């Protein structure tokens, strides 16, 4: 039986596995590779955790290919953070408790590091597909969710928003900017294991709502949110907490009929109670 202690052990184990996967992946020989290592170091590895745990839920079996796919998703995530921190976007000097990539290596290398990580993720996905045909559709789905139809569109809608916006606009942006990469991880596992349409739809609803709760919680953890897209610009903190509870219920309901859903259930509560 799963309990909170076992769940927390799984989170730590997943982070250690992914950190090791990243460490083994690179043997940096130039400034670009140094920056790629720096950019992919740290992070909670939540999206990797989601892929691995969904794959376990659907098939019980995890292999080295799964860690490669999880790594590709974390590379896409890291690239988005590197580019988001650039002066032309959010202009952040710090990320993951250290200087952001462009601050440490220069803006030119920052741009190229993001590009190279996205490229690397695509190479990993292609190589997996070459090895095992069941990874073809998953790779295509993951890249689509990161694309102009998903995460990048979310970033455009965030950058080009009006000074005032309503809840519906904010949630649309969050669904693309944050939930779509959560969908990439969860549906990636559903597709690799050949789940039917009904199950894919349910896990998609789970991922969408988990991403929303995660992003709203992220907003509540921000020190300042003036001129930012933040839930606290459209409602007060108490209502935002209520909204997190509501989307969490939707996420829980979506997976309630799945066997072995305990880890994902714990994850819902864990992500909304996090303090970093
Ligand atoms: C395509 C450039 C580009 C950006 C896409 C993802 C994104 C949009 C921007 C990054 C900034 C941001 C606040 C995104 C929302 C998602 C989010 C809360 C990211 C941080 O994720 P964590 O907390 O990060 O999982 P760690 O460091 O733990 O990996």
Short mmCIF file of C-alpha atoms and ligand atoms in Angstrom, two decimals:
data_model
loop_
_atom_site.label_atom_id
_atom_site.label_comp_id
_atom_site.label_asym_id
_atom_site.label_seq_id
_atom_site.Cartn_x
_atom_site.Cartn_y
_atom_site.Cartn_z
CA UNK A 1 0.00 0.00 0.00
CA UNK A 2 1.15 3.50 -0.81
CA UNK A 3 1.48 5.98 2.03
CA UNK A 4 2.90 9.48 2.36
CA UNK A 5 6.39 8.30 3.41
CA UNK A 6 6.63 5.88 0.49
CA UNK A 7 5.39 8.57 -1.85
CA UNK A 8 8.04 11.04 -0.66
CA UNK A 9 10.69 8.33 -1.07
CA UNK A 10 9.51 7.88 -4.67
CA UNK A 11 9.84 11.62 -5.34
CA UNK A 12 13.42 11.58 -4.02
CA UNK A 13 14.29 8.37 -5.89
CA UNK A 14 12.92 9.84 -9.12
CA UNK A 15 14.95 13.01 -8.71
CA UNK A 16 18.11 10.98 -8.03
CA UNK A 17 17.51 8.80 -11.10
CA UNK A 18 16.94 11.82 -13.34
CA UNK A 19 19.89 13.74 -11.92
CA UNK A 20 22.06 10.69 -12.67
CA UNK A 21 20.57 10.35 -16.15
CA UNK A 22 21.47 14.00 -16.88
CA UNK A 23 24.96 13.60 -15.41
CA UNK A 24 25.66 10.52 -17.53
CA UNK A 25 24.24 12.11 -20.65
CA UNK A 26 26.77 14.91 -21.05
CA UNK A 27 30.55 14.96 -21.09
CA UNK A 28 30.96 18.71 -21.61
CA UNK A 29 33.81 19.79 -23.86
CA UNK A 30 32.91 23.39 -24.69
CA UNK A 31 31.01 26.38 -23.37
CA UNK A 32 27.72 25.32 -25.00
CA UNK A 33 27.85 21.89 -23.37
CA UNK A 34 28.85 23.45 -20.03
CA UNK A 35 25.79 25.67 -20.30
CA UNK A 36 23.56 22.71 -21.23
CA UNK A 37 24.71 20.83 -18.12
CA UNK A 38 24.17 23.96 -16.02
CA UNK A 39 20.69 24.49 -17.49
CA UNK A 40 19.54 20.93 -16.86
CA UNK A 41 21.01 20.68 -13.36
CA UNK A 42 18.54 20.98 -10.47
CA UNK A 43 14.80 21.21 -10.75
CA UNK A 44 12.19 19.07 -9.08
CA UNK A 45 11.88 16.69 -12.08
CA UNK A 46 8.09 16.70 -11.74
CA UNK A 47 7.43 16.11 -15.45
CA UNK A 48 9.82 13.14 -15.50
CA UNK A 49 8.10 11.80 -12.38
CA UNK A 50 4.74 12.12 -14.12
CA UNK A 51 5.90 10.17 -17.17
CA UNK A 52 7.56 7.42 -15.12
CA UNK A 53 4.64 7.03 -12.72
CA UNK A 54 2.03 7.03 -15.50
CA UNK A 55 4.07 4.42 -17.37
CA UNK A 56 4.24 2.32 -14.18
CA UNK A 57 0.52 2.72 -13.64
CA UNK A 58 -0.28 1.61 -17.19
CA UNK A 59 2.24 -1.20 -17.60
CA UNK A 60 4.05 -1.78 -14.26
CA UNK A 61 7.28 -1.90 -16.27
CA UNK A 62 9.98 0.76 -16.43
CA UNK A 63 13.09 0.38 -18.54
CA UNK A 64 16.06 2.45 -19.70
CA UNK A 65 14.04 3.78 -22.66
CA UNK A 66 11.58 5.32 -20.22
CA UNK A 67 14.32 7.24 -18.45
CA UNK A 68 15.49 8.49 -21.86
CA UNK A 69 11.98 9.70 -22.70
CA UNK A 70 11.65 11.34 -19.27
CA UNK A 71 15.00 13.03 -19.89
CA UNK A 72 13.76 14.39 -23.24
CA UNK A 73 10.75 15.95 -21.50
CA UNK A 74 13.00 17.51 -18.84
CA UNK A 75 15.25 18.90 -21.62
CA UNK A 76 12.23 20.56 -23.24
CA UNK A 77 11.19 21.94 -19.86
CA UNK A 78 14.72 23.23 -19.15
CA UNK A 79 14.95 24.89 -22.58
CA UNK A 80 11.66 26.71 -21.91
CA UNK A 81 13.01 28.01 -18.60
CA UNK A 82 16.32 29.16 -20.16
CA UNK A 83 14.48 31.07 -22.89
CA UNK A 84 11.83 32.40 -20.52
CA UNK A 85 14.58 33.93 -18.33
CA UNK A 86 16.14 35.84 -21.27
CA UNK A 87 16.04 39.67 -21.25
CA UNK A 88 13.58 39.65 -24.19
CA UNK A 89 11.14 37.56 -22.15
CA UNK A 90 10.94 37.51 -18.34
CA UNK A 91 14.43 38.92 -17.80
CA UNK A 92 15.22 36.85 -14.70
CA UNK A 93 18.72 36.78 -13.26
CA UNK A 94 18.10 33.78 -11.03
CA UNK A 95 16.67 30.32 -11.59
CA UNK A 96 16.78 27.22 -9.41
CA UNK A 97 18.66 29.12 -6.69
CA UNK A 98 21.55 30.14 -8.96
CA UNK A 99 22.25 32.59 -11.78
CA UNK A 100 20.13 32.05 -14.86
CA UNK A 101 21.93 30.61 -17.89
CA UNK A 102 22.22 33.89 -19.86
CA UNK A 103 23.46 35.70 -16.74
CA UNK A 104 26.23 33.15 -16.24
CA UNK A 105 27.18 32.37 -19.84
CA UNK A 106 25.94 35.43 -21.79
CA UNK A 107 22.76 36.04 -23.74
CA UNK A 108 24.12 34.53 -26.95
CA UNK A 109 24.95 31.23 -25.25
CA UNK A 110 21.64 31.38 -23.36
CA UNK A 111 19.69 31.45 -26.62
CA UNK A 112 21.78 28.66 -28.13
CA UNK A 113 21.54 26.53 -24.98
CA UNK A 114 17.76 26.59 -25.19
CA UNK A 115 17.89 25.77 -28.90
CA UNK A 116 20.35 22.94 -28.33
CA UNK A 117 18.28 21.40 -25.51
CA UNK A 118 15.15 21.35 -27.65
CA UNK A 119 17.15 19.81 -30.48
CA UNK A 120 18.63 17.24 -28.09
CA UNK A 121 15.14 16.28 -26.89
CA UNK A 122 14.03 15.71 -30.49
CA UNK A 123 17.11 13.54 -31.14
CA UNK A 124 16.40 11.43 -28.06
CA UNK A 125 12.79 10.93 -29.17
CA UNK A 126 13.83 9.99 -32.73
CA UNK A 127 16.41 7.53 -31.43
CA UNK A 128 13.81 5.91 -29.17
CA UNK A 129 11.42 5.63 -32.11
CA UNK A 130 14.15 3.97 -34.20
CA UNK A 131 14.69 1.42 -31.45
CA UNK A 132 11.05 0.77 -30.63
CA UNK A 133 8.13 1.69 -32.91
CA UNK A 134 5.76 2.25 -29.98
CA UNK A 135 7.66 5.47 -29.22
CA UNK A 136 6.86 7.11 -32.58
CA UNK A 137 3.40 8.46 -31.73
CA UNK A 138 4.45 9.37 -28.20
CA UNK A 139 7.38 11.43 -29.52
CA UNK A 140 5.17 13.17 -32.02
CA UNK A 141 2.59 13.96 -29.31
CA UNK A 142 5.25 15.34 -26.94
CA UNK A 143 6.73 17.64 -29.60
CA UNK A 144 3.24 18.81 -30.55
CA UNK A 145 2.44 19.79 -26.94
CA UNK A 146 5.69 21.78 -26.76
CA UNK A 147 5.00 23.47 -30.10
CA UNK A 148 3.20 26.52 -31.51
CA UNK A 149 -0.01 24.57 -30.79
CA UNK A 150 0.90 24.17 -27.11
CA UNK A 151 3.55 25.52 -24.76
CA UNK A 152 5.04 28.08 -27.16
CA UNK A 153 1.58 29.44 -27.97
CA UNK A 154 1.00 29.76 -24.20
CA UNK A 155 4.16 31.81 -23.94
CA UNK A 156 3.05 34.09 -26.82
CA UNK A 157 -0.38 34.60 -25.18
CA UNK A 158 1.41 35.48 -21.93
CA UNK A 159 3.89 37.89 -23.55
CA UNK A 160 1.25 39.62 -25.71
CA UNK A 161 -1.61 39.80 -23.17
CA UNK A 162 -3.48 43.05 -22.46
CA UNK A 163 -2.67 44.89 -19.22
CA UNK A 164 -5.95 43.64 -17.81
CA UNK A 165 -7.19 40.11 -18.32
CA UNK A 166 -9.85 37.87 -16.87
CA UNK A 167 -9.83 34.40 -15.31
CA UNK A 168 -10.76 32.72 -18.58
CA UNK A 169 -7.78 34.25 -20.41
CA UNK A 170 -5.44 33.35 -17.57
CA UNK A 171 -6.61 29.72 -17.49
CA UNK A 172 -6.28 29.41 -21.27
CA UNK A 173 -2.67 30.55 -21.04
CA UNK A 174 -1.92 28.21 -18.12
CA UNK A 175 -3.45 25.25 -19.96
CA UNK A 176 -0.96 25.79 -22.77
CA UNK A 177 2.06 27.12 -20.94
CA UNK A 178 2.06 24.63 -18.08
CA UNK A 179 -0.56 21.88 -18.54
CA UNK A 180 0.55 20.98 -22.05
CA UNK A 181 3.94 19.73 -20.87
CA UNK A 182 2.19 17.79 -18.10
CA UNK A 183 0.00 16.29 -20.84
CA UNK A 184 3.13 15.45 -22.85
CA UNK A 185 4.40 13.42 -19.89
CA UNK A 186 1.13 11.66 -19.01
CA UNK A 187 -0.16 11.01 -22.53
CA UNK A 188 3.37 10.08 -23.59
CA UNK A 189 3.08 7.13 -21.18
CA UNK A 190 -0.48 6.32 -22.27
CA UNK A 191 0.52 6.27 -25.94
CA UNK A 192 3.69 4.20 -25.44
CA UNK A 193 1.64 1.59 -23.58
CA UNK A 194 -1.16 1.60 -26.19
CA UNK A 195 -4.04 2.86 -24.04
CA UNK A 196 -7.46 3.31 -25.67
CA UNK A 197 -9.13 6.64 -26.45
CA UNK A 198 -11.23 6.69 -23.29
CA UNK A 199 -8.24 6.21 -21.01
CA UNK A 200 -6.20 8.78 -22.98
CA UNK A 201 -9.03 11.30 -22.52
CA UNK A 202 -9.15 10.67 -18.77
CA UNK A 203 -5.40 11.00 -18.29
CA UNK A 204 -5.51 14.17 -20.39
CA UNK A 205 -8.12 15.69 -18.05
CA UNK A 206 -5.96 14.63 -15.10
CA UNK A 207 -2.86 16.29 -16.61
CA UNK A 208 -4.69 19.48 -17.57
CA UNK A 209 -6.08 20.01 -14.07
CA UNK A 210 -2.89 18.95 -12.31
CA UNK A 211 -1.00 21.52 -14.43
CA UNK A 212 -3.52 24.23 -13.54
CA UNK A 213 -3.30 23.48 -9.81
CA UNK A 214 0.51 23.43 -10.05
CA UNK A 215 0.60 26.78 -11.86
CA UNK A 216 -1.89 28.47 -9.52
CA UNK A 217 0.11 27.22 -6.53
CA UNK A 218 3.21 28.61 -8.27
CA UNK A 219 1.44 31.99 -8.50
CA UNK A 220 0.69 31.91 -4.77
CA UNK A 221 4.39 31.34 -4.07
CA UNK A 222 5.49 34.42 -6.06
CA UNK A 223 6.77 37.41 -4.06
CA UNK A 224 5.46 40.02 -6.50
CA UNK A 225 2.95 39.78 -9.29
CA UNK A 226 2.28 43.34 -10.46
CA UNK A 227 2.25 43.44 -14.28
CA UNK A 228 2.54 39.65 -14.33
CA UNK A 229 0.10 36.96 -15.28
CA UNK A 230 -0.92 35.78 -11.81
CA UNK A 231 -4.12 34.38 -10.33
CA UNK A 232 -3.92 37.02 -7.57
CA UNK A 233 -4.58 39.70 -10.21
CA UNK A 234 -8.00 38.18 -10.92
CA UNK A 235 -9.09 36.90 -7.47
CA UNK A 236 -8.06 36.96 -3.81
CA UNK A 237 -5.89 34.31 -2.17
CA UNK A 238 -8.78 32.52 -0.45
CA UNK A 239 -10.64 32.09 -3.74
CA UNK A 240 -7.45 30.96 -5.47
CA UNK A 241 -7.01 28.23 -2.84
CA UNK A 242 -10.64 27.22 -3.41
CA UNK A 243 -9.95 27.06 -7.16
CA UNK A 244 -6.94 24.81 -6.57
CA UNK A 245 -9.21 22.48 -4.55
CA UNK A 246 -11.75 22.46 -7.39
CA UNK A 247 -9.25 21.59 -10.11
CA UNK A 248 -7.68 18.97 -7.85
CA UNK A 249 -11.08 17.31 -7.50
CA UNK A 250 -11.39 17.23 -11.30
CA UNK A 251 -7.91 15.65 -11.53
CA UNK A 252 -8.78 13.04 -8.88
CA UNK A 253 -12.10 12.21 -10.53
CA UNK A 254 -10.44 11.70 -13.90
CA UNK A 255 -8.24 8.88 -12.56
CA UNK A 256 -10.57 7.41 -9.94
CA UNK A 257 -11.31 4.28 -11.96
CA UNK A 258 -7.67 3.53 -12.82
CA UNK A 259 -5.95 0.65 -11.10
CA UNK A 260 -2.73 1.54 -9.24
CA UNK A 261 -3.61 5.25 -9.19
CA UNK A 262 -2.33 5.88 -5.64
CA UNK A 263 0.91 7.62 -6.63
CA UNK A 264 -0.88 10.02 -8.95
CA UNK A 265 -3.45 10.74 -6.23
CA UNK A 266 -0.70 11.56 -3.75
CA UNK A 267 0.96 13.75 -6.36
CA UNK A 268 -2.17 15.91 -6.67
CA UNK A 269 -2.06 16.80 -2.97
CA UNK A 270 1.73 17.03 -2.88
CA UNK A 271 1.97 19.62 -5.69
CA UNK A 272 -0.64 21.88 -4.12
CA UNK A 273 0.93 21.81 -0.68
CA UNK A 274 4.49 22.51 -1.89
CA UNK A 275 6.29 25.61 -0.65
CA UNK A 276 8.89 25.91 -3.47
C1 LIG B 1 8.67 28.44 -25.06
C2 LIG B 1 10.28 30.13 -24.08
C3 LIG B 1 9.11 29.25 -23.92
C4 LIG B 1 8.48 29.24 -22.74
C5 LIG B 1 7.30 28.43 -22.48
C6 LIG B 1 7.29 27.07 -19.55
C7 LIG B 1 7.30 28.48 -20.00
C8 LIG B 1 6.59 28.84 -21.23
C9 LIG B 1 7.92 29.44 -19.30
C10 LIG B 1 8.69 29.22 -18.06
C11 LIG B 1 8.25 30.07 -16.91
C12 LIG B 1 7.05 29.57 -16.18
C13 LIG B 1 6.67 30.29 -14.93
C14 LIG B 1 6.37 28.56 -16.63
C15 LIG B 1 5.21 27.99 -16.02
C16 LIG B 1 5.50 26.62 -15.62
C17 LIG B 1 6.35 26.57 -14.39
C18 LIG B 1 5.74 26.86 -13.08
C19 LIG B 1 7.62 26.27 -14.53
C20 LIG B 1 8.52 25.97 -13.41
O1 LIG B 1 8.43 24.59 -13.26
P1 LIG B 1 9.07 23.80 -12.04
O2 LIG B 1 8.69 24.47 -10.76
O3 LIG B 1 10.61 24.02 -12.31
O4 LIG B 1 8.71 22.37 -12.20
P2 LIG B 1 11.86 23.15 -11.83
O5 LIG B 1 12.96 24.15 -11.64
O6 LIG B 1 11.50 22.45 -10.54
O7 LIG B 1 12.18 22.19 -12.94
#
